[in-house]
């Protein structure tokens, strides 16, 4: 395996990661041996991290962002829960989220020993504010909304969730880990500029075309990071708000390079192409008689028989399923119209063979 290269992205329709932009790849390679976890020693990469956070702030409607480049959406979501727990008055704080939240919230709840209350979504698979209001109480520290759900690409009604959080004296976290680099080019209300959002996850290593690992954790107030900070007596810097200690300078430099290169025009192009591809393949599957969940963002779910799913997998397609068993096609930037055309021809060929 010594000389093995990574697998090709050609038939990958299941991933929320993608081929990094060439500038992002090059920056990652240059900064492989740096540690932004020790910012006073590794000052160049620390400066790049400030640039990356400023860029993520622009993307999410925050002129003075506080945050950092995390290891991924899991860490960013966990930190949002941790900040809310640390700042809560309640002795036994809970988190109220739609059932469409990413499983990272289960991990966060378990690690942090807070109760996670998940609430059924509405008919369009979005958070249902009325149903969530019933589960929110005086011990609720955090309300969560998702802007681009993992399974169906749905965008929760963030302003309505912000109102619920404000009424309960709770914080609001928006998980835009995947959707955050597409949503700026839509008319959804999802970010700090649209509602009273306390923290937000937006991952450069997903639609942002940065190398892994590059997640994004952002907060509207410095007090959030203060609530996460621990003292670091033997580093040159004296406190640390991140969850991990030593961190990937490659991810940080790569995120800064991707943002510099692609925001906003390159991301707009990528989103428009991906969205057009998602709509194209949604129509192509509907024309073939499958039930299709319309793509609000570049993600299509369709009800294919399990035998067909397996036959496509045999042909080398990398596919994933929703919890209900639907095929889930994530139209990332590496997924071209030609790829989707070839996929549909294989769908036809597999059906004929059966
Ligand atoms: N929040 C949302 C909305 C997500 O979709 C994800 C990941 C996360 C948080 C967690 O992010 P990290 O995985 O960066 O910690 N969603 C995909 C999933 O778990 C991630 C993924 C990425 C899956 C690449 C496959 C893959 O090849 O399904």
XYZ file of C-alpha atoms and ligand atoms in Angstrom:
382
model
C 0.000 0.000 0.000
C 3.025 2.288 0.300
C 2.514 3.916 -3.077
C -1.267 3.698 -3.057
C -3.035 6.882 -4.112
C -6.445 8.010 -2.934
C -9.453 6.671 -4.811
C -10.878 8.735 -7.643
C -13.870 10.993 -7.049
C -15.372 9.952 -10.404
C -18.151 7.726 -9.063
C -18.516 9.230 -5.585
C -22.105 10.423 -5.136
C -22.306 9.786 -1.385
C -19.758 12.175 0.073
C -20.058 15.653 1.515
C -16.352 16.126 0.863
C -14.932 16.926 -2.545
C -11.744 17.399 -4.506
C -9.970 20.387 -2.928
C -9.418 23.463 -5.076
C -5.800 23.370 -6.429
C -4.871 26.438 -4.345
C -6.315 24.765 -1.240
C -4.404 21.552 -1.916
C -1.165 23.442 -2.425
C -1.624 25.471 0.781
C -2.372 22.276 2.734
C 0.868 20.707 1.537
C 2.897 23.818 2.418
C 1.536 23.978 5.989
C 1.633 20.279 6.854
C 4.136 20.753 9.675
C 2.489 23.669 11.471
C 0.283 23.706 14.551
C -2.298 26.461 14.896
C -3.010 25.020 18.347
C 0.132 26.891 19.429
C -0.491 30.243 17.728
C 2.300 32.242 19.311
C 4.886 29.773 18.076
C 3.333 29.083 14.666
C 2.479 32.669 13.856
C 2.098 32.459 10.078
C -0.575 29.814 10.237
C -2.215 31.688 13.127
C -2.498 34.732 10.853
C -4.003 32.555 8.136
C -6.545 31.292 10.653
C -7.606 34.869 11.416
C -8.038 35.395 7.662
C -10.085 32.223 7.351
C -12.337 33.215 10.253
C -12.816 36.688 8.768
C -13.766 35.051 5.465
C -16.222 32.707 7.174
C -17.677 35.747 8.953
C -18.301 37.451 5.609
C -20.034 34.348 4.360
C -22.306 34.186 7.403
C -23.222 37.845 7.937
C -20.871 38.550 10.840
C -18.593 41.589 10.624
C -16.624 40.725 13.776
C -16.559 36.952 13.917
C -15.121 35.015 16.836
C -14.166 31.445 16.117
C -11.651 29.057 14.674
C -11.032 26.368 12.086
C -12.131 23.173 13.801
C -11.457 19.553 12.904
C -14.910 19.360 11.357
C -18.603 19.836 11.917
C -18.640 17.362 14.774
C -16.223 19.424 16.832
C -17.957 22.697 15.959
C -21.353 21.316 16.987
C -19.920 19.872 20.179
C -18.367 23.228 21.042
C -21.703 24.984 20.507
C -23.340 22.608 22.972
C -20.427 22.973 25.387
C -20.566 26.790 25.323
C -24.328 26.737 25.900
C -23.956 24.294 28.784
C -21.131 26.296 30.365
C -23.089 29.547 30.107
C -26.425 28.108 31.278
C -27.893 28.857 34.689
C -29.865 25.628 34.750
C -28.528 22.782 36.861
C -29.643 20.194 34.330
C -29.524 21.917 30.919
C -31.003 20.405 27.771
C -30.692 20.924 24.017
C -33.763 21.010 21.770
C -33.219 20.111 18.114
C -35.196 18.800 15.150
C -34.840 15.052 14.601
C -33.026 15.877 11.349
C -29.910 17.026 13.228
C -26.630 15.362 12.438
C -25.597 12.497 14.741
C -22.742 14.644 16.044
C -25.292 16.140 18.483
C -25.810 12.710 20.011
C -22.079 12.497 20.573
C -22.010 16.009 22.037
C -24.894 15.255 24.385
C -23.244 12.072 25.568
C -19.788 13.575 26.069
C -21.123 16.696 27.784
C -23.812 14.887 29.756
C -26.688 17.083 28.608
C -30.097 15.850 27.534
C -30.768 16.018 23.777
C -34.475 16.416 22.970
C -35.154 15.722 19.310
C -38.461 16.805 17.859
C -40.301 15.469 14.756
C -39.984 17.589 11.618
C -42.798 18.961 9.433
C -44.132 17.467 6.195
C -41.322 19.103 4.223
C -38.714 17.616 6.590
C -37.927 20.965 8.228
C -37.853 21.839 11.934
C -41.369 22.479 13.227
C -41.244 25.520 15.555
C -44.606 24.725 17.229
C -43.523 21.193 18.028
C -40.159 22.424 19.243
C -41.786 25.055 21.468
C -43.512 22.229 23.347
C -40.166 20.652 24.262
C -38.393 23.893 25.186
C -38.417 24.736 28.893
C -36.674 26.832 31.494
C -33.766 24.347 31.507
C -33.220 24.604 27.768
C -29.746 25.993 27.151
C -29.627 25.608 23.391
C -32.000 25.467 20.449
C -30.527 24.015 17.240
C -31.545 24.640 13.647
C -29.994 23.064 10.567
C -29.303 25.023 7.407
C -28.817 22.204 4.941
C -29.742 18.889 6.545
C -27.479 15.908 5.975
C -30.183 13.651 4.574
C -32.423 15.959 2.523
C -30.648 19.332 2.287
C -33.510 21.111 4.077
C -33.164 24.599 5.594
C -34.911 25.049 8.938
C -36.868 28.280 9.664
C -33.996 29.924 11.519
C -35.722 33.254 12.402
C -38.647 31.368 13.990
C -36.229 29.201 15.967
C -34.353 32.332 17.060
C -37.623 33.714 18.455
C -38.241 30.493 20.378
C -34.723 30.583 21.810
C -35.038 34.238 22.801
C -38.394 33.609 24.535
C -36.854 30.797 26.560
C -33.618 32.624 27.380
C -31.731 29.926 25.461
C -29.016 30.220 22.851
C -29.435 29.424 19.160
C -26.977 27.355 17.152
C -27.212 26.947 13.373
C -25.593 23.900 11.798
C -24.653 25.018 8.284
C -21.734 22.573 8.105
C -22.636 21.473 4.596
C -25.065 24.182 3.414
C -23.057 27.237 4.426
C -21.108 27.595 1.193
C -24.231 27.272 -0.991
C -26.774 29.275 1.024
C -25.201 32.718 0.403
C -26.461 32.389 -3.179
C -30.051 31.546 -2.236
C -32.751 33.662 -0.603
C -32.990 31.573 2.584
C -32.687 33.275 5.986
C -30.089 31.236 7.798
C -27.185 33.242 9.227
C -26.114 35.817 11.847
C -27.396 38.661 9.665
C -30.874 37.145 9.372
C -31.636 36.263 12.991
C -30.235 36.356 16.488
C -27.827 33.438 16.096
C -25.222 32.771 18.811
C -23.070 30.099 17.172
C -22.813 28.546 13.740
C -21.032 25.622 12.108
C -19.793 26.060 8.525
C -17.233 23.609 7.156
C -14.646 24.572 4.548
C -13.885 20.858 4.030
C -17.359 20.218 2.669
C -18.794 22.605 0.037
C -15.929 25.045 0.734
C -13.512 22.909 -1.330
C -10.755 22.953 1.311
C -8.695 19.915 2.295
C -9.749 17.774 5.260
C -9.643 18.671 8.176
C -11.219 22.118 8.044
C -14.442 22.705 9.939
C -15.653 26.119 11.018
C -16.931 27.223 14.422
C -18.213 30.814 14.645
C -19.725 32.859 17.454
C -21.291 36.307 17.462
C -19.786 37.206 20.866
C -16.321 36.839 22.358
C -17.910 35.568 25.576
C -18.707 32.304 23.800
C -15.028 31.557 23.270
C -14.289 32.715 26.814
C -16.770 30.109 28.038
C -14.743 27.451 26.192
C -11.245 28.591 27.098
C -8.906 26.776 29.430
C -5.563 28.056 30.654
C -2.466 26.756 28.893
C 0.363 27.625 31.256
C 3.269 26.064 29.348
C 2.444 27.337 25.828
C 3.538 30.728 24.539
C -0.153 31.630 24.391
C -2.000 31.484 27.694
C -5.423 30.072 26.887
C -7.108 27.795 24.376
C -10.776 27.634 23.373
C -10.518 24.793 20.870
C -11.430 21.216 21.716
C -8.342 19.635 20.198
C -4.861 20.739 21.233
C -2.450 20.198 18.362
C -4.390 20.980 15.195
C -3.875 20.666 11.468
C -2.134 23.676 9.979
C -2.848 22.067 6.619
C -6.585 22.367 7.186
C -6.313 25.970 8.371
C -4.087 27.117 5.483
C -6.236 25.241 3.043
C -9.426 26.900 4.320
C -7.829 30.352 4.048
C -6.611 29.625 0.511
C -9.973 28.253 -0.644
C -11.836 31.276 0.709
C -9.357 33.678 -0.832
C -9.617 31.946 -4.193
C -13.339 31.202 -4.362
C -15.328 33.704 -2.279
C -17.673 34.821 -3.658
C -17.595 34.245 -7.438
C -16.088 30.750 -7.416
C -18.499 29.512 -4.771
C -21.426 31.019 -6.626
C -20.396 29.172 -9.812
C -19.931 25.914 -7.890
C -23.334 26.268 -6.220
C -25.144 27.141 -9.456
C -23.602 24.216 -11.296
C -24.308 21.813 -8.424
C -27.898 22.995 -8.021
C -28.568 22.671 -11.775
C -27.072 19.162 -11.673
C -29.235 18.205 -8.687
C -32.369 19.426 -10.444
C -31.356 17.607 -13.609
C -30.830 14.264 -11.885
C -34.003 14.739 -9.797
C -35.981 15.128 -13.056
C -34.133 12.233 -14.674
C -35.045 9.921 -11.762
C -38.640 11.181 -11.593
C -38.980 10.542 -15.360
C -37.967 6.958 -14.665
C -40.864 6.621 -12.229
C -39.062 6.937 -8.889
C -40.335 9.043 -5.979
C -37.946 11.956 -5.680
C -37.509 14.488 -2.869
C -36.964 17.824 -4.602
C -33.533 19.359 -4.072
C -33.742 22.585 -2.053
C -29.923 22.527 -1.991
C -27.744 20.292 -4.209
C -28.841 17.008 -2.618
C -31.401 14.619 -4.073
C -33.129 11.737 -2.326
C -34.990 9.121 -4.372
C -36.759 5.902 -3.555
C -34.883 3.181 -5.450
C -35.434 -0.528 -4.791
C -32.696 -2.073 -2.648
C -31.784 -4.524 -5.446
C -31.140 -1.626 -7.839
C -29.115 0.219 -5.209
C -26.971 -2.898 -4.751
C -26.511 -3.394 -8.505
C -25.331 0.211 -8.876
C -22.908 -0.270 -6.008
C -21.589 -3.360 -7.814
C -20.871 -1.138 -10.795
C -18.590 1.006 -8.667
C -20.953 3.833 -7.693
C -20.418 5.060 -4.146
C -23.920 5.690 -2.853
C -25.496 6.314 0.519
C -28.962 5.956 1.973
C -31.204 8.065 4.162
C -32.415 6.500 7.411
C -35.649 5.631 5.557
C -33.622 3.798 2.917
C -33.854 6.281 0.050
C -30.889 6.786 -2.269
C -29.101 10.012 -1.411
C -27.107 11.783 -4.135
C -24.921 14.645 -2.949
C -24.121 16.866 -5.920
C -20.748 18.120 -4.759
C -18.515 20.184 -7.059
C -16.735 17.045 -8.340
C -20.054 15.598 -9.555
C -20.503 16.653 -13.181
C -23.448 16.375 -15.564
C -21.471 13.705 -17.458
C -21.114 11.691 -14.247
C -24.836 11.944 -13.562
C -25.609 11.017 -17.180
C -23.432 7.916 -16.828
C -25.159 7.124 -13.515
C -28.610 7.310 -15.143
C -27.475 5.070 -18.003
C -26.330 2.552 -15.396
C -29.706 2.819 -13.664
C -31.339 1.913 -16.986
C -28.865 -0.884 -17.680
C -29.334 -2.413 -14.215
C -33.118 -2.322 -14.569
C -32.958 -4.000 -17.984
C -30.662 -6.695 -16.628
C -33.224 -7.564 -13.959
N -23.445 18.746 10.445
C -23.971 18.375 9.279
C -25.225 19.038 8.781
C -23.352 17.369 8.525
O -23.892 16.973 7.371
C -22.184 16.768 9.033
C -21.491 15.665 8.282
C -21.670 17.213 10.256
C -22.325 18.207 10.930
C -20.420 16.628 10.859
O -19.310 17.032 10.146
P -17.924 16.261 10.199
O -18.137 14.946 9.540
O -17.008 17.180 9.452
O -17.531 16.142 11.607
N -22.244 15.015 7.306
C -21.765 13.880 6.558
C -22.217 12.613 7.230
O -21.879 12.373 8.396
C -20.294 13.870 6.459
C -19.693 13.057 5.387
C -18.609 13.576 4.771
C -20.106 11.794 5.032
C -17.945 12.869 3.810
C -19.457 11.078 4.073
C -18.367 11.615 3.479
O -17.671 10.916 2.546
O -22.935 11.850 6.599
